[in-house]
Amino acid sequence: MGEVIGIMSGKGGVGKTTTALNLALAIQHFGDDVIVVDGDIKNPNIGLYLGIYRYPATINDVMRGGAEFNNAIIKKAGISIIPASLSSTSSSIGLTKLKNIFNDMDGHVILDFAPGLGREALSFLDICDKSLIVTNPNIPSVASTLRLINILERQNKNILGVVINRIGKSYEITREDIETVCPGKTVWEIPEDENVRKSAMMKTPVLDYKPYSRASVRFSEMAANILGKEFKEPSFPRIRDFFSSFRRPVADNKLPELKDEEDGRGNDQNP
Ligand code: ADP
Ligand code: MG
């Protein structure tokens, strides 16, 4: 059965999509199957992060019954993703259908949520087995995180832990603060890392762009913890990253060929 991990946050722009893509790649490096599904169907951005602007089908099409799940999968930078439509305003979502598909799969589904708990996020919540809450180390972000955790706990949802993303030189909230206000929750810290922004420019996850960067190493550790695998801190990460940049052309793209007759089918995001 496919385990569905929802990547959620109280506020937008905290690093959900970044976490979703890098966690997926790290899980895959540990040998498990994984697929990332864009669940932010009003403001999808997984396609933008990976430089994919045209798709044979989207998750919106799958939920509407207009496309097969397997036909909507795109491989980019080594990960399987299902994007959402950039221009769809549809909120009629076939969740039962999606849940059944996920149930029949092996491995993990990483579901990248819209921020907060609006109507769509709430309905996607029903098909998640676990959730991972992403926050930034500032007071407004953590305040909205606490509200989100409160709602999830009232619904008896399984919370994997809290990711404090973008920890820089100065911050308003520490790991200890989070551990105090969210007792018993696992906390992961991801540093502010310019390689994350550079990787977005290169249209690939940072774990692909610089596998030993400070953020990449912490994403790998998070994946190991979630999978219950051993994690070893890499030695000489800077040197290894230097050599890794010679290893591959950026992002091995495996985009499906679009046939002429497919161009219009369900692709309301196509130019
Ligand atoms: P969300 O999905 O929650 O809206 P994103 O993953 O799109 O957030 O990230 C928002 C912005 O923050 C992006 O420009 C991304 O490149 C940047 N970002 C995310 N995490 C980091 C990090 N650890 N270091 C530096 N920049 C980051
Ligand atoms: Mg996002």
PDB file of C-alpha atoms in Angstrom, residues 25-231:
ATOM      1  CA  LEU A  25      14.720  12.406  -4.075  1.00  0.00           C
ATOM      2  CA  ALA A  26      16.350  11.465  -0.766  1.00  0.00           C
ATOM      3  CA  ILE A  27      13.806   8.663  -0.184  1.00  0.00           C
ATOM      4  CA  GLN A  28      14.595   7.390  -3.653  1.00  0.00           C
ATOM      5  CA  HIS A  29      18.337   7.461  -2.935  1.00  0.00           C
ATOM      6  CA  PHE A  30      17.576   5.088  -0.059  1.00  0.00           C
ATOM      7  CA  GLY A  31      16.044   2.695  -2.562  1.00  0.00           C
ATOM      8  CA  ASP A  32      12.322   3.202  -1.925  1.00  0.00           C
ATOM      9  CA  ASP A  33       9.765   4.000  -4.624  1.00  0.00           C
ATOM     10  CA  VAL A  34       8.311   7.463  -4.410  1.00  0.00           C
ATOM     11  CA  ILE A  35       6.116   9.789  -6.399  1.00  0.00           C
ATOM     12  CA  VAL A  36       5.452  13.482  -5.796  1.00  0.00           C
ATOM     13  CA  VAL A  37       1.924  14.717  -6.450  1.00  0.00           C
ATOM     14  CA  ASP A  38       1.116  18.427  -6.632  1.00  0.00           C
ATOM     15  CA  GLY A  39      -1.817  18.885  -4.287  1.00  0.00           C
ATOM     16  CA  ASP A  40      -1.735  22.671  -4.493  1.00  0.00           C
ATOM     17  CA  ILE A  41      -4.234  22.641  -7.302  1.00  0.00           C
ATOM     18  CA  LYS A  42      -5.107  26.335  -7.114  1.00  0.00           C
ATOM     19  CA  ASN A  43      -1.448  27.486  -7.202  1.00  0.00           C
ATOM     20  CA  PRO A  44       0.593  24.532  -8.413  1.00  0.00           C
ATOM     21  CA  ASN A  45       4.334  25.040  -8.652  1.00  0.00           C
ATOM     22  CA  ILE A  46       6.087  21.689  -8.866  1.00  0.00           C
ATOM     23  CA  GLY A  47       6.161  22.019 -12.658  1.00  0.00           C
ATOM     24  CA  LEU A  48       7.719  25.479 -12.360  1.00  0.00           C
ATOM     25  CA  TYR A  49      10.398  24.209  -9.977  1.00  0.00           C
ATOM     26  CA  LEU A  50      11.400  21.502 -12.436  1.00  0.00           C
ATOM     27  CA  GLY A  51      11.064  23.531 -15.622  1.00  0.00           C
ATOM     28  CA  ILE A  52       8.108  21.496 -16.856  1.00  0.00           C
ATOM     29  CA  TYR A  53       5.513  23.675 -18.506  1.00  0.00           C
ATOM     30  CA  ARG A  54       3.616  21.231 -20.696  1.00  0.00           C
ATOM     31  CA  TYR A  55       2.294  17.913 -19.498  1.00  0.00           C
ATOM     32  CA  PRO A  56       0.450  15.030 -21.116  1.00  0.00           C
ATOM     33  CA  ALA A  57      -2.018  15.130 -18.215  1.00  0.00           C
ATOM     34  CA  THR A  58      -2.317  16.586 -14.730  1.00  0.00           C
ATOM     35  CA  ILE A  59      -3.595  15.421 -11.367  1.00  0.00           C
ATOM     36  CA  ASN A  60      -6.676  17.525 -12.106  1.00  0.00           C
ATOM     37  CA  ASP A  61      -7.294  15.366 -15.210  1.00  0.00           C
ATOM     38  CA  VAL A  62      -6.775  12.176 -13.199  1.00  0.00           C
ATOM     39  CA  MET A  63      -9.250  13.270 -10.549  1.00  0.00           C
ATOM     40  CA  ARG A  64     -11.771  14.313 -13.157  1.00  0.00           C
ATOM     41  CA  GLY A  65     -11.435  10.872 -14.738  1.00  0.00           C
ATOM     42  CA  GLY A  66      -9.959  12.368 -17.942  1.00  0.00           C
ATOM     43  CA  ALA A  67      -6.581  10.614 -17.722  1.00  0.00           C
ATOM     44  CA  GLU A  68      -5.005   7.486 -16.298  1.00  0.00           C
ATOM     45  CA  PHE A  69      -2.753   8.017 -13.287  1.00  0.00           C
ATOM     46  CA  ASN A  70       0.169   6.245 -14.943  1.00  0.00           C
ATOM     47  CA  ASN A  71      -0.134   8.412 -18.051  1.00  0.00           C
ATOM     48  CA  ALA A  72       0.180  11.567 -15.939  1.00  0.00           C
ATOM     49  CA  ILE A  73       3.529  10.593 -14.411  1.00  0.00           C
ATOM     50  CA  ILE A  74       6.532  12.609 -15.583  1.00  0.00           C
ATOM     51  CA  LYS A  75      10.139  11.787 -14.707  1.00  0.00           C
ATOM     52  CA  LYS A  76      12.408  14.725 -14.081  1.00  0.00           C
ATOM     53  CA  ALA A  77      15.730  14.920 -12.242  1.00  0.00           C
ATOM     54  CA  GLY A  78      15.286  11.264 -11.391  1.00  0.00           C
ATOM     55  CA  ILE A  79      11.948  11.643  -9.598  1.00  0.00           C
ATOM     56  CA  SER A  80       8.443  10.761 -10.665  1.00  0.00           C
ATOM     57  CA  ILE A  81       5.983  13.596 -10.360  1.00  0.00           C
ATOM     58  CA  ILE A  82       2.390  14.354 -11.233  1.00  0.00           C
ATOM     59  CA  PRO A  83       1.921  18.083 -11.733  1.00  0.00           C
ATOM     60  CA  ALA A  84      -1.295  20.010 -11.293  1.00  0.00           C
ATOM     61  CA  SER A  85      -2.812  22.243 -13.914  1.00  0.00           C
ATOM     62  CA  LEU A  86      -1.549  25.833 -13.872  1.00  0.00           C
ATOM     63  CA  SER A  87      -4.753  27.359 -15.118  1.00  0.00           C
ATOM     64  CA  SER A  88      -7.398  25.101 -13.701  1.00  0.00           C
ATOM     65  CA  THR A  89      -9.965  26.668 -11.437  1.00  0.00           C
ATOM     66  CA  SER A  90     -11.646  23.355 -10.869  1.00  0.00           C
ATOM     67  CA  SER A  91     -12.104  22.231  -7.317  1.00  0.00           C
ATOM     68  CA  SER A  92     -14.185  19.173  -8.081  1.00  0.00           C
ATOM     69  CA  ILE A  93     -11.782  16.527  -6.956  1.00  0.00           C
ATOM     70  CA  GLY A  94     -12.117  12.779  -7.249  1.00  0.00           C
ATOM     71  CA  LEU A  95     -10.489  11.948  -3.964  1.00  0.00           C
ATOM     72  CA  THR A  96     -11.867   8.458  -3.547  1.00  0.00           C
ATOM     73  CA  LYS A  97     -10.451   7.589  -6.939  1.00  0.00           C
ATOM     74  CA  LEU A  98      -7.083   9.006  -5.952  1.00  0.00           C
ATOM     75  CA  LYS A  99      -7.102   7.220  -2.601  1.00  0.00           C
ATOM     76  CA  ASN A 100      -7.790   3.903  -4.345  1.00  0.00           C
ATOM     77  CA  ILE A 101      -4.919   4.480  -6.773  1.00  0.00           C
ATOM     78  CA  PHE A 102      -2.550   5.311  -3.890  1.00  0.00           C
ATOM     79  CA  ASN A 103      -3.718   2.226  -1.983  1.00  0.00           C
ATOM     80  CA  ASP A 104      -2.759   0.011  -4.925  1.00  0.00           C
ATOM     81  CA  MET A 105       0.744   1.475  -5.172  1.00  0.00           C
ATOM     82  CA  ASP A 106       3.973   0.420  -3.480  1.00  0.00           C
ATOM     83  CA  GLY A 107       6.278   2.911  -1.819  1.00  0.00           C
ATOM     84  CA  HIS A 108       5.535   6.483  -0.876  1.00  0.00           C
ATOM     85  CA  VAL A 109       3.419   9.298  -2.210  1.00  0.00           C
ATOM     86  CA  ILE A 110       4.560  12.796  -1.279  1.00  0.00           C
ATOM     87  CA  LEU A 111       1.592  15.134  -1.531  1.00  0.00           C
ATOM     88  CA  ASP A 112       2.569  18.815  -1.733  1.00  0.00           C
ATOM     89  CA  PHE A 113      -0.252  20.765  -0.090  1.00  0.00           C
ATOM     90  CA  ALA A 114      -1.634  24.261  -0.512  1.00  0.00           C
ATOM     91  CA  PRO A 115      -0.837  26.371   2.581  1.00  0.00           C
ATOM     92  CA  GLY A 116      -3.302  26.445   5.470  1.00  0.00           C
ATOM     93  CA  LEU A 117      -6.376  24.317   5.717  1.00  0.00           C
ATOM     94  CA  GLY A 118      -8.758  25.647   3.111  1.00  0.00           C
ATOM     95  CA  ARG A 119     -11.396  23.484   1.514  1.00  0.00           C
ATOM     96  CA  GLU A 120      -9.042  21.686  -0.897  1.00  0.00           C
ATOM     97  CA  ALA A 121      -6.314  21.108   1.652  1.00  0.00           C
ATOM     98  CA  LEU A 122      -8.885  19.720   4.074  1.00  0.00           C
ATOM     99  CA  SER A 123     -10.176  17.243   1.545  1.00  0.00           C
ATOM    100  CA  PHE A 124      -6.640  16.134   0.608  1.00  0.00           C
ATOM    101  CA  LEU A 125      -6.015  15.633   4.306  1.00  0.00           C
ATOM    102  CA  ASP A 126      -8.493  12.757   4.238  1.00  0.00           C
ATOM    103  CA  ILE A 127      -6.236  10.772   1.916  1.00  0.00           C
ATOM    104  CA  CYS A 128      -2.998  11.363   3.856  1.00  0.00           C
ATOM    105  CA  ASP A 129      -1.589   8.716   6.176  1.00  0.00           C
ATOM    106  CA  LYS A 130       0.949  11.081   7.728  1.00  0.00           C
ATOM    107  CA  SER A 131       1.774  14.749   7.596  1.00  0.00           C
ATOM    108  CA  LEU A 132       4.961  16.747   7.796  1.00  0.00           C
ATOM    109  CA  ILE A 133       4.595  20.372   8.866  1.00  0.00           C
ATOM    110  CA  VAL A 134       7.000  22.919   7.390  1.00  0.00           C
ATOM    111  CA  THR A 135       7.621  26.239   9.092  1.00  0.00           C
ATOM    112  CA  ASN A 136      10.148  29.065   9.058  1.00  0.00           C
ATOM    113  CA  PRO A 137      11.898  30.167  12.238  1.00  0.00           C
ATOM    114  CA  ASN A 138       9.809  33.312  12.705  1.00  0.00           C
ATOM    115  CA  ILE A 139       6.917  34.041  15.025  1.00  0.00           C
ATOM    116  CA  PRO A 140       4.058  34.458  12.472  1.00  0.00           C
ATOM    117  CA  SER A 141       5.016  31.232  10.710  1.00  0.00           C
ATOM    118  CA  VAL A 142       5.261  29.266  13.947  1.00  0.00           C
ATOM    119  CA  ALA A 143       1.973  30.733  15.222  1.00  0.00           C
ATOM    120  CA  SER A 144       0.166  29.439  12.123  1.00  0.00           C
ATOM    121  CA  THR A 145       1.997  26.103  12.505  1.00  0.00           C
ATOM    122  CA  LEU A 146       0.662  25.701  16.037  1.00  0.00           C
ATOM    123  CA  ARG A 147      -2.866  26.381  14.814  1.00  0.00           C
ATOM    124  CA  LEU A 148      -2.432  23.783  12.056  1.00  0.00           C
ATOM    125  CA  ILE A 149      -1.055  21.183  14.475  1.00  0.00           C
ATOM    126  CA  ASN A 150      -3.973  21.853  16.786  1.00  0.00           C
ATOM    127  CA  ILE A 151      -6.473  21.171  13.991  1.00  0.00           C
ATOM    128  CA  LEU A 152      -4.613  18.018  12.873  1.00  0.00           C
ATOM    129  CA  GLU A 153      -4.412  16.674  16.406  1.00  0.00           C
ATOM    130  CA  ARG A 154      -8.128  17.265  16.964  1.00  0.00           C
ATOM    131  CA  GLN A 155      -8.685  15.088  13.890  1.00  0.00           C
ATOM    132  CA  ASN A 156      -6.294  12.437  15.277  1.00  0.00           C
ATOM    133  CA  LYS A 157      -3.961  12.832  12.300  1.00  0.00           C
ATOM    134  CA  ASN A 158      -0.535  11.222  12.399  1.00  0.00           C
ATOM    135  CA  ILE A 159       2.052  14.035  12.409  1.00  0.00           C
ATOM    136  CA  LEU A 160       5.539  12.849  11.429  1.00  0.00           C
ATOM    137  CA  GLY A 161       7.169  16.007  12.733  1.00  0.00           C
ATOM    138  CA  VAL A 162       7.966  19.662  12.157  1.00  0.00           C
ATOM    139  CA  VAL A 163      10.538  20.921   9.652  1.00  0.00           C
ATOM    140  CA  ILE A 164      12.082  24.283  10.569  1.00  0.00           C
ATOM    141  CA  ASN A 165      13.260  25.459   7.184  1.00  0.00           C
ATOM    142  CA  ARG A 166      15.601  28.358   6.366  1.00  0.00           C
ATOM    143  CA  ILE A 167      17.492  28.583   9.620  1.00  0.00           C
ATOM    144  CA  GLY A 168      19.958  31.395   9.088  1.00  0.00           C
ATOM    145  CA  LYS A 169      22.357  33.420  11.161  1.00  0.00           C
ATOM    146  CA  SER A 170      19.596  35.167  13.079  1.00  0.00           C
ATOM    147  CA  TYR A 171      16.155  33.796  13.780  1.00  0.00           C
ATOM    148  CA  GLU A 172      13.241  34.502  16.081  1.00  0.00           C
ATOM    149  CA  ILE A 173      12.381  30.936  17.022  1.00  0.00           C
ATOM    150  CA  THR A 174      14.745  28.125  17.990  1.00  0.00           C
ATOM    151  CA  ARG A 175      14.457  24.377  17.899  1.00  0.00           C
ATOM    152  CA  GLU A 176      14.007  24.461  21.685  1.00  0.00           C
ATOM    153  CA  ASP A 177      11.039  26.843  21.308  1.00  0.00           C
ATOM    154  CA  ILE A 178       9.381  24.433  18.881  1.00  0.00           C
ATOM    155  CA  GLU A 179      10.097  21.455  21.122  1.00  0.00           C
ATOM    156  CA  THR A 180       8.538  23.339  24.039  1.00  0.00           C
ATOM    157  CA  VAL A 181       5.365  24.386  22.224  1.00  0.00           C
ATOM    158  CA  CYS A 182       5.010  21.103  20.308  1.00  0.00           C
ATOM    159  CA  PRO A 183       5.999  18.551  22.959  1.00  0.00           C
ATOM    160  CA  GLY A 184       6.825  15.096  21.670  1.00  0.00           C
ATOM    161  CA  LYS A 185       7.134  16.154  18.037  1.00  0.00           C
ATOM    162  CA  THR A 186      10.201  15.237  15.992  1.00  0.00           C
ATOM    163  CA  VAL A 187      11.902  18.396  14.754  1.00  0.00           C
ATOM    164  CA  TRP A 188      14.165  18.634  11.694  1.00  0.00           C
ATOM    165  CA  GLU A 189      16.195  21.720  10.850  1.00  0.00           C
ATOM    166  CA  ILE A 190      17.053  22.772   7.302  1.00  0.00           C
ATOM    167  CA  PRO A 191      19.513  25.660   6.975  1.00  0.00           C
ATOM    168  CA  GLU A 192      19.113  28.691   4.776  1.00  0.00           C
ATOM    169  CA  ASP A 193      21.249  27.644   1.813  1.00  0.00           C
ATOM    170  CA  GLU A 194      21.840  29.694  -1.322  1.00  0.00           C
ATOM    171  CA  ASN A 195      22.187  26.430  -3.247  1.00  0.00           C
ATOM    172  CA  VAL A 196      18.419  25.940  -2.821  1.00  0.00           C
ATOM    173  CA  ARG A 197      17.763  29.117  -4.802  1.00  0.00           C
ATOM    174  CA  LYS A 198      20.479  28.259  -7.321  1.00  0.00           C
ATOM    175  CA  SER A 199      18.967  24.808  -7.795  1.00  0.00           C
ATOM    176  CA  ALA A 200      15.566  26.419  -8.457  1.00  0.00           C
ATOM    177  CA  MET A 201      17.286  28.490 -11.128  1.00  0.00           C
ATOM    178  CA  MET A 202      18.711  25.259 -12.593  1.00  0.00           C
ATOM    179  CA  LYS A 203      15.215  23.707 -12.400  1.00  0.00           C
ATOM    180  CA  THR A 204      16.235  20.777 -10.264  1.00  0.00           C
ATOM    181  CA  PRO A 205      16.073  19.897  -6.540  1.00  0.00           C
ATOM    182  CA  VAL A 206      19.085  20.975  -4.475  1.00  0.00           C
ATOM    183  CA  LEU A 207      19.792  17.329  -3.666  1.00  0.00           C
ATOM    184  CA  ASP A 208      20.370  16.803  -7.379  1.00  0.00           C
ATOM    185  CA  TYR A 209      22.180  20.104  -7.965  1.00  0.00           C
ATOM    186  CA  LYS A 210      24.525  19.917  -4.930  1.00  0.00           C
ATOM    187  CA  PRO A 211      24.050  16.548  -3.183  1.00  0.00           C
ATOM    188  CA  TYR A 212      26.387  17.487  -0.314  1.00  0.00           C
ATOM    189  CA  SER A 213      25.248  21.054   0.278  1.00  0.00           C
ATOM    190  CA  ARG A 214      24.175  21.864   3.832  1.00  0.00           C
ATOM    191  CA  ALA A 215      20.457  21.736   2.947  1.00  0.00           C
ATOM    192  CA  SER A 216      20.846  18.526   0.887  1.00  0.00           C
ATOM    193  CA  VAL A 217      22.549  16.668   3.729  1.00  0.00           C
ATOM    194  CA  ARG A 218      19.746  17.602   6.133  1.00  0.00           C
ATOM    195  CA  PHE A 219      17.071  16.493   3.625  1.00  0.00           C
ATOM    196  CA  SER A 220      18.882  13.148   3.352  1.00  0.00           C
ATOM    197  CA  GLU A 221      18.981  12.825   7.114  1.00  0.00           C
ATOM    198  CA  MET A 222      15.254  13.578   7.340  1.00  0.00           C
ATOM    199  CA  ALA A 223      14.504  10.874   4.772  1.00  0.00           C
ATOM    200  CA  ALA A 224      16.668   8.376   6.660  1.00  0.00           C
ATOM    201  CA  ASN A 225      14.855   9.168   9.921  1.00  0.00           C
ATOM    202  CA  ILE A 226      11.441   8.819   8.286  1.00  0.00           C
ATOM    203  CA  LEU A 227      12.400   5.509   6.665  1.00  0.00           C
ATOM    204  CA  GLY A 228      14.093   4.238   9.839  1.00  0.00           C
ATOM    205  CA  LYS A 229      17.415   3.905   7.983  1.00  0.00           C
ATOM    206  CA  GLU A 230      20.886   4.658   9.207  1.00  0.00           C
ATOM    207  CA  PHE A 231      22.254   8.066   8.301  1.00  0.00           C
TER     208      PHE A 231
END
